[in-house]
Short mmCIF file of C-alpha atoms and ligand atoms in Angstrom, two decimals:
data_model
loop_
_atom_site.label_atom_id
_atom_site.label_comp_id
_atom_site.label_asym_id
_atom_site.label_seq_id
_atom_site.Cartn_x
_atom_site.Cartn_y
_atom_site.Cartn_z
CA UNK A 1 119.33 77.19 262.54
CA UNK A 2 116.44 75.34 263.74
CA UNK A 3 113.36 75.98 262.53
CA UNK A 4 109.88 74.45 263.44
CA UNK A 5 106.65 74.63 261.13
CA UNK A 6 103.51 74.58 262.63
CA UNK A 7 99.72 75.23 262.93
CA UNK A 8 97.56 73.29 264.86
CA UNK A 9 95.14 73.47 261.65
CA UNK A 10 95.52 70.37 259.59
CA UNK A 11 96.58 70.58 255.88
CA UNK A 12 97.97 74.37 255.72
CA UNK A 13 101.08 73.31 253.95
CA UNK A 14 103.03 72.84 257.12
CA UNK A 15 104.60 68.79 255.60
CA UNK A 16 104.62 70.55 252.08
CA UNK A 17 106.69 73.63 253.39
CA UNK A 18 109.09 71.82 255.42
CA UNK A 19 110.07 69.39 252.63
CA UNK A 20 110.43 71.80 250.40
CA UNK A 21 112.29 74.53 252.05
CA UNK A 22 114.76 71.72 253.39
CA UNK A 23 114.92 70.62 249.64
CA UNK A 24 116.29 73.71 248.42
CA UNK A 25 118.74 74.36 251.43
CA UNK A 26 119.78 71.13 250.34
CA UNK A 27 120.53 71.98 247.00
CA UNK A 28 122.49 75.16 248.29
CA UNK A 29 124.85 72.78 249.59
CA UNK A 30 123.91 73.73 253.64
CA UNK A 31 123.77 70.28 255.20
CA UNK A 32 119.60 70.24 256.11
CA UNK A 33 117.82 67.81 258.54
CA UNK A 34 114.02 67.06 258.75
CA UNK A 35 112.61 65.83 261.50
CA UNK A 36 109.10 64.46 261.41
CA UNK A 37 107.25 64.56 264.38
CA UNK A 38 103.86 63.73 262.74
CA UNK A 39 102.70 60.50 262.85
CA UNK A 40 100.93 60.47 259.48
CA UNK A 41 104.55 60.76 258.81
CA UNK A 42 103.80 62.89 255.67
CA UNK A 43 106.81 64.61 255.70
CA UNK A 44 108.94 61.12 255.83
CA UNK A 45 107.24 59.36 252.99
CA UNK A 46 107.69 62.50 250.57
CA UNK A 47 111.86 62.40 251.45
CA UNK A 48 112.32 58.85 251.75
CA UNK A 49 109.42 57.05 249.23
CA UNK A 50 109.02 54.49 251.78
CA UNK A 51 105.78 53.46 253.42
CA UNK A 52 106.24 55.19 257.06
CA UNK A 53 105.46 51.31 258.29
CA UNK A 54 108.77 49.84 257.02
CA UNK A 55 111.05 52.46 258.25
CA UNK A 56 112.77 50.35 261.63
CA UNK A 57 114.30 53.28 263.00
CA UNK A 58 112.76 56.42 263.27
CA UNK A 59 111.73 59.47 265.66
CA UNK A 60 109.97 56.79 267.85
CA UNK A 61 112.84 54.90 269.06
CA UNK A 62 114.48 58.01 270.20
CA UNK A 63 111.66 59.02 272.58
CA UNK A 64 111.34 55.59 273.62
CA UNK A 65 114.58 55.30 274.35
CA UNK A 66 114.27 58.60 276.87
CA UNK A 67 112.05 56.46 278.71
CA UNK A 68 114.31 53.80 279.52
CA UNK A 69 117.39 53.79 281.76
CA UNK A 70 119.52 51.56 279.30
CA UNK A 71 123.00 51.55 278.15
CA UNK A 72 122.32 50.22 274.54
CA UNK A 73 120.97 53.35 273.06
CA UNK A 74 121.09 53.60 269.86
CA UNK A 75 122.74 56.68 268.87
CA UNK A 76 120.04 59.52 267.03
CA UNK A 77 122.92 59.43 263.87
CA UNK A 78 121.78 55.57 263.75
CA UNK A 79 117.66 56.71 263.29
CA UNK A 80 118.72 59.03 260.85
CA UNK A 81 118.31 58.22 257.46
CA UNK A 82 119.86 59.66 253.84
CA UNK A 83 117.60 60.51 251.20
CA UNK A 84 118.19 60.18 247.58
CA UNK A 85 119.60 63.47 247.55
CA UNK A 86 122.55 64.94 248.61
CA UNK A 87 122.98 66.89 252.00
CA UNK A 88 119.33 65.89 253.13
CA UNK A 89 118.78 63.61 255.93
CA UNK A 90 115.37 62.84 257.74
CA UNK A 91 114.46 61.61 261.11
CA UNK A 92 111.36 59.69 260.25
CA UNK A 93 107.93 59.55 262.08
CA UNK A 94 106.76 56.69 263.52
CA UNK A 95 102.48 55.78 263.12
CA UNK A 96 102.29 55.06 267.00
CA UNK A 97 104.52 57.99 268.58
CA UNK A 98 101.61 58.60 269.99
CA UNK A 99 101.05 56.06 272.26
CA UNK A 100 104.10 57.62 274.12
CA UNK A 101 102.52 60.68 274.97
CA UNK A 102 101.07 60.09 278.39
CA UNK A 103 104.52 58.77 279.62
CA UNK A 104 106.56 61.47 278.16
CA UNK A 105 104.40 63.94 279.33
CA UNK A 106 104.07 62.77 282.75
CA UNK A 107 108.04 61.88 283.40
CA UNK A 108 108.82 65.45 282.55
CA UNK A 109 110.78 64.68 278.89
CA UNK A 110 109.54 67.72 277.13
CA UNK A 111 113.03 69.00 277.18
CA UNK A 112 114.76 65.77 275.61
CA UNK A 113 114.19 67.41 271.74
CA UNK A 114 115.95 70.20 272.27
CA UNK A 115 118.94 68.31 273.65
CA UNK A 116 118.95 66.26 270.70
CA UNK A 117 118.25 68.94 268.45
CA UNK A 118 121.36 70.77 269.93
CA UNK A 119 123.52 68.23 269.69
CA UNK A 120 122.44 67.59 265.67
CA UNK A 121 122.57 71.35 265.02
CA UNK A 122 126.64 70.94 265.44
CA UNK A 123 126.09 68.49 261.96
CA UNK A 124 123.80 70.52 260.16
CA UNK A 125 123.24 74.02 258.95
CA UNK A 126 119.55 73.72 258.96
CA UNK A 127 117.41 71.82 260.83
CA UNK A 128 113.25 71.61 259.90
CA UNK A 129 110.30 70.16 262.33
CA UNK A 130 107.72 68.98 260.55
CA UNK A 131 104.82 68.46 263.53
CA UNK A 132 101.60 67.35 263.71
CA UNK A 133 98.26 69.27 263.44
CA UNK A 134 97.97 69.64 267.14
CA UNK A 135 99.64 71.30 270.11
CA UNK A 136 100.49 68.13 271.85
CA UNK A 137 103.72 66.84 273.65
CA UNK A 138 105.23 66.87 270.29
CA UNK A 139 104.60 69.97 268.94
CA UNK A 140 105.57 71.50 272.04
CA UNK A 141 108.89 70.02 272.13
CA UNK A 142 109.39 71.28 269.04
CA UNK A 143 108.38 74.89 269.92
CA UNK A 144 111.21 75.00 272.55
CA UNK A 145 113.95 73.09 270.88
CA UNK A 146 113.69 75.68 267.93
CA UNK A 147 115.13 78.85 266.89
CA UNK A 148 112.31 80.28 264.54
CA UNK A 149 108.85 79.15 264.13
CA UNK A 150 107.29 79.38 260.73
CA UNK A 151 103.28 79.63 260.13
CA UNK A 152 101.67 78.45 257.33
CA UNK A 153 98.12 79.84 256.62
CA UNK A 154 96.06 79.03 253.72
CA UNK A 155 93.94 81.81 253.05
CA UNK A 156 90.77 80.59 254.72
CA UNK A 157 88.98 82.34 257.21
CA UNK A 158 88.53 79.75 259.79
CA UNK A 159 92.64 79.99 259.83
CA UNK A 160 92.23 83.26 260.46
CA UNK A 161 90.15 83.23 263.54
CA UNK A 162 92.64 80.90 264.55
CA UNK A 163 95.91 82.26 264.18
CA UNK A 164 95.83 85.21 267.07
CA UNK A 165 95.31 81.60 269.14
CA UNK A 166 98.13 79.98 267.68
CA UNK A 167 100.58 83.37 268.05
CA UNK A 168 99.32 83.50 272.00
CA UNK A 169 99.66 79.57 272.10
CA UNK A 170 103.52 80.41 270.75
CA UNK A 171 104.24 83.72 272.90
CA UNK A 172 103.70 81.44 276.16
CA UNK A 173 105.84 79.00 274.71
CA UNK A 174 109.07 81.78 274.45
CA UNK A 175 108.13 82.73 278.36
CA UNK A 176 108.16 79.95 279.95
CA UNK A 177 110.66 77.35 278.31
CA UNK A 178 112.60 78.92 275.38
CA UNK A 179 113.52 82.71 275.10
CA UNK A 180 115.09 82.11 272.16
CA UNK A 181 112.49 81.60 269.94
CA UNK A 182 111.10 83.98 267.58
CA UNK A 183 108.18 83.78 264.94
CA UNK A 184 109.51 84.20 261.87
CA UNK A 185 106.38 84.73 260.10
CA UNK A 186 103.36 83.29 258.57
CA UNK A 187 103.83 81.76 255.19
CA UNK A 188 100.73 82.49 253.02
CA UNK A 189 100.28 79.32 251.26
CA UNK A 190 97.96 78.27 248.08
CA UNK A 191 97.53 81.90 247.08
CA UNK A 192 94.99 82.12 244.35
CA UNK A 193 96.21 85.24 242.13
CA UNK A 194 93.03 85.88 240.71
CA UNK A 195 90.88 84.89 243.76
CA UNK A 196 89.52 87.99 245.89
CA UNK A 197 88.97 86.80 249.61
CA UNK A 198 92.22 85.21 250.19
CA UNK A 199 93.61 88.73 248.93
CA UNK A 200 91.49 90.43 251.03
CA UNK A 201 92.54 88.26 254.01
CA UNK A 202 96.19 88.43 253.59
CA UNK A 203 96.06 92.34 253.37
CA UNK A 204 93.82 91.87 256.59
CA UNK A 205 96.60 90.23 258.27
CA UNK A 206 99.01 92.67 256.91
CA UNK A 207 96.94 95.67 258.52
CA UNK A 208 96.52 93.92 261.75
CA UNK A 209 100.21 93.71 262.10
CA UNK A 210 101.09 90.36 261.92
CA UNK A 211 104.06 89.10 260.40
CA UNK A 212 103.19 88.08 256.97
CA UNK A 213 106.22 86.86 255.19
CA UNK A 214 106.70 88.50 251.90
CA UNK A 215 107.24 85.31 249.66
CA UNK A 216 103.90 83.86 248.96
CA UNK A 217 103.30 80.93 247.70
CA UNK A 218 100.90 80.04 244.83
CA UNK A 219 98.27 76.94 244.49
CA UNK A 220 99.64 74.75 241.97
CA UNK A 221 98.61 71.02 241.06
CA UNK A 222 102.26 70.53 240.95
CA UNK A 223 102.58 70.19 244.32
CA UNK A 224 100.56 66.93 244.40
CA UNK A 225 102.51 65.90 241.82
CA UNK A 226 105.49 66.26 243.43
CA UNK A 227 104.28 64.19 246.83
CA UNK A 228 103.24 61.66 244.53
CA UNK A 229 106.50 61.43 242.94
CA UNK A 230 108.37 61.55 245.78
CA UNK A 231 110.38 64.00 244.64
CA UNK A 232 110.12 67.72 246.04
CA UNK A 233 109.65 70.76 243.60
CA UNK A 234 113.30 71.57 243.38
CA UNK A 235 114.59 68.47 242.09
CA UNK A 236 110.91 67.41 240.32
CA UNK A 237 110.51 71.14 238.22
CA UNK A 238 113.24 73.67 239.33
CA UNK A 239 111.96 76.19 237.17
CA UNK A 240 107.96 76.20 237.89
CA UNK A 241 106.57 79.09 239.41
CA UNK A 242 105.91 77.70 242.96
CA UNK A 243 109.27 76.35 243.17
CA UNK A 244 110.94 79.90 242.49
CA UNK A 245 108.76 81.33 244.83
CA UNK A 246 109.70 78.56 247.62
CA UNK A 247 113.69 79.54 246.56
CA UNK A 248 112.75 83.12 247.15
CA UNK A 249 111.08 82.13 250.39
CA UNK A 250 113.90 80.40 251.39
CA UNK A 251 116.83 82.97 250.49
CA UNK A 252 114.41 85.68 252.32
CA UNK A 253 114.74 83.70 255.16
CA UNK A 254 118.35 83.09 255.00
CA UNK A 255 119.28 86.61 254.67
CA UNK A 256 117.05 87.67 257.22
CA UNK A 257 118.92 85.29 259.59
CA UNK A 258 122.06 86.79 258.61
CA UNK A 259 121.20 90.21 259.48
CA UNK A 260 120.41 89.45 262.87
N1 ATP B 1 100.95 75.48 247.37
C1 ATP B 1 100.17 74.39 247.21
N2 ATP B 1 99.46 74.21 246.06
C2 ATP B 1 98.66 73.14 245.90
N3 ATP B 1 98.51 72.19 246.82
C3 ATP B 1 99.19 72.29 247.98
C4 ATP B 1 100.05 73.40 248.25
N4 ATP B 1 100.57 73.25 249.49
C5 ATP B 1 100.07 72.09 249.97
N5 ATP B 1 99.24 71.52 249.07
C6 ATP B 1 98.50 70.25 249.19
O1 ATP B 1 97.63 70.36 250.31
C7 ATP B 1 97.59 69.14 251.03
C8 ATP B 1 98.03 69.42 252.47
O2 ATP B 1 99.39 69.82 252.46
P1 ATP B 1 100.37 69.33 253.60
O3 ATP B 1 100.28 67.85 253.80
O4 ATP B 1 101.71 69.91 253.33
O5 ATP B 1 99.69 70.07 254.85
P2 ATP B 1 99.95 69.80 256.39
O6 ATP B 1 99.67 71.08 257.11
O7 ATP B 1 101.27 69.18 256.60
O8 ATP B 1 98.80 68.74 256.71
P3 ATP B 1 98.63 67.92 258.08
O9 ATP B 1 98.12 68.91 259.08
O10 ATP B 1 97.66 66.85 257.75
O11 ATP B 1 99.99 67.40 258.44
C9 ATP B 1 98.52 68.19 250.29
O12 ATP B 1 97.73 67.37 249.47
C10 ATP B 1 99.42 69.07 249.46
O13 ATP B 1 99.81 68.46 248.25
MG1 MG B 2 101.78 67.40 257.56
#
């Protein structure tokens, strides 16, 4: 499965919630992939502990490489790298992937991804795209090499406003490049229990009909922690609050595929 989490809005939870759902699928044993197409390369510094600067291979290299006509590729298994724990592997962001947009865009690679990400879902049960705040070459990529999109929205109006964009931005997407993908829903993120407008909001969203996932996930100063330390929530405090409620997330999700 091939999942790709995104909102163009910046710091919704999108690096936080990939990390962490791969994390636990990890843990479960499934053999889970992140790719980080986000050149802030959040996503790649929280899995690996290295400064995004001294990775040498990464995400970049790959796109280069669909640039050139050369017979020393390097094989996407070589940019790959482990992480210290077991069945969790990321493909690491690179700070100037974007200086390959223009020339990816304009030489038609948009599809490359998704051949890649085809070829790496024969290796791994579950595959997460971290992507950058933005619908750019990247991002869209993503959107058609996946299977299920997941939205994270973080209570605030503005995201609101935003989000029948983003679900139009994704519906054009599915018609004209990838059928197969489906929103999976919008993961409510830094729910305040006690706070009343993101309530009100998220019942709002319900009403309107769009698909709010059930799981949501609390605001917790653990999660900073946990970037800091390198070390998602599973392994850093399996039995907090936020990281049973990313577990639950993540079994919801699961099942959910299974029924299908
Ligand atoms: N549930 C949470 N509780 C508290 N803090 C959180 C939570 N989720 C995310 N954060 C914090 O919010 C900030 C933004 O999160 P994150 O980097 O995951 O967002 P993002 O959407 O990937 O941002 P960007 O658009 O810049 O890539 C981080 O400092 C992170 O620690
Ligand atoms: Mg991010």
């Amino acid at each position: 499965m091939i999942r790709i989490v995104f909102n163009q809005k910046g710091g919704v939870g999108k690096s936080s919630i990939a990390c962490n759902l791969a994390a636990i699928s990890a843990s479960q044993s499934f053999k889970t992939l992140v790719v980080d197409l986000d050149p802030q390369g959040n996503s790649s510094h929280y899995l690996t502990g290295m400064p995004v600067r001294q990775l040498d291979d990464t995400v970049f290299d790959f796109f280069e490489q669909a640039l050139t006509i050369s017979s020393q590729r390097k094989p996407v298994e070589q940019l790959i790298q482990p992480t210290p724990w077991d069945n969790l592997d990321v493909l690491p962001a690179h700070a100037d992937l974007e200086t390959l947009e223009a020339k990816l865009e304009s030489r038609y690679k948009i599809y490359k991804l998704k051949e890649m990400l085809q070829q790496q879902a024969q290796h791994y049960d579950h595959i997460f795209i971290d992507t950058p705040p933005a619908l750019n070459f990247f991002s869209r990529s993503a959107l058609i090499g996946a299977d299920r999109c997941l939205i994270p929205f973080d209570c605030d109006a503005f995201s609101l406003q935003a989000l029948t964009q983003l679900l139009d931005a994704i519906e054009e997407m599915k018609q004209d490049h990838n059928p197969d993908l489906s929103v999976e829903g919008i993961v409510v993120n830094q729910m305040q229990p006690q706070a009343k407008l993101p309530q009100q909001l998220v019942e709002q969203l319900v009403n309107d009909g769009y698909p709010v996932l059930p799981v949501h996930l609390m605001s917790s100063v653990k999660m900073r922690e946990s970037h800091q330390l390198n070390k998602p929530l599973i392994y850093h405090l399996p039995k907090h609050k936020l990281t049973g409620q990313f577990v639950d997330l993540f079994n919801h999700l699961k099942e959910g595929a299974q029924s299908r």
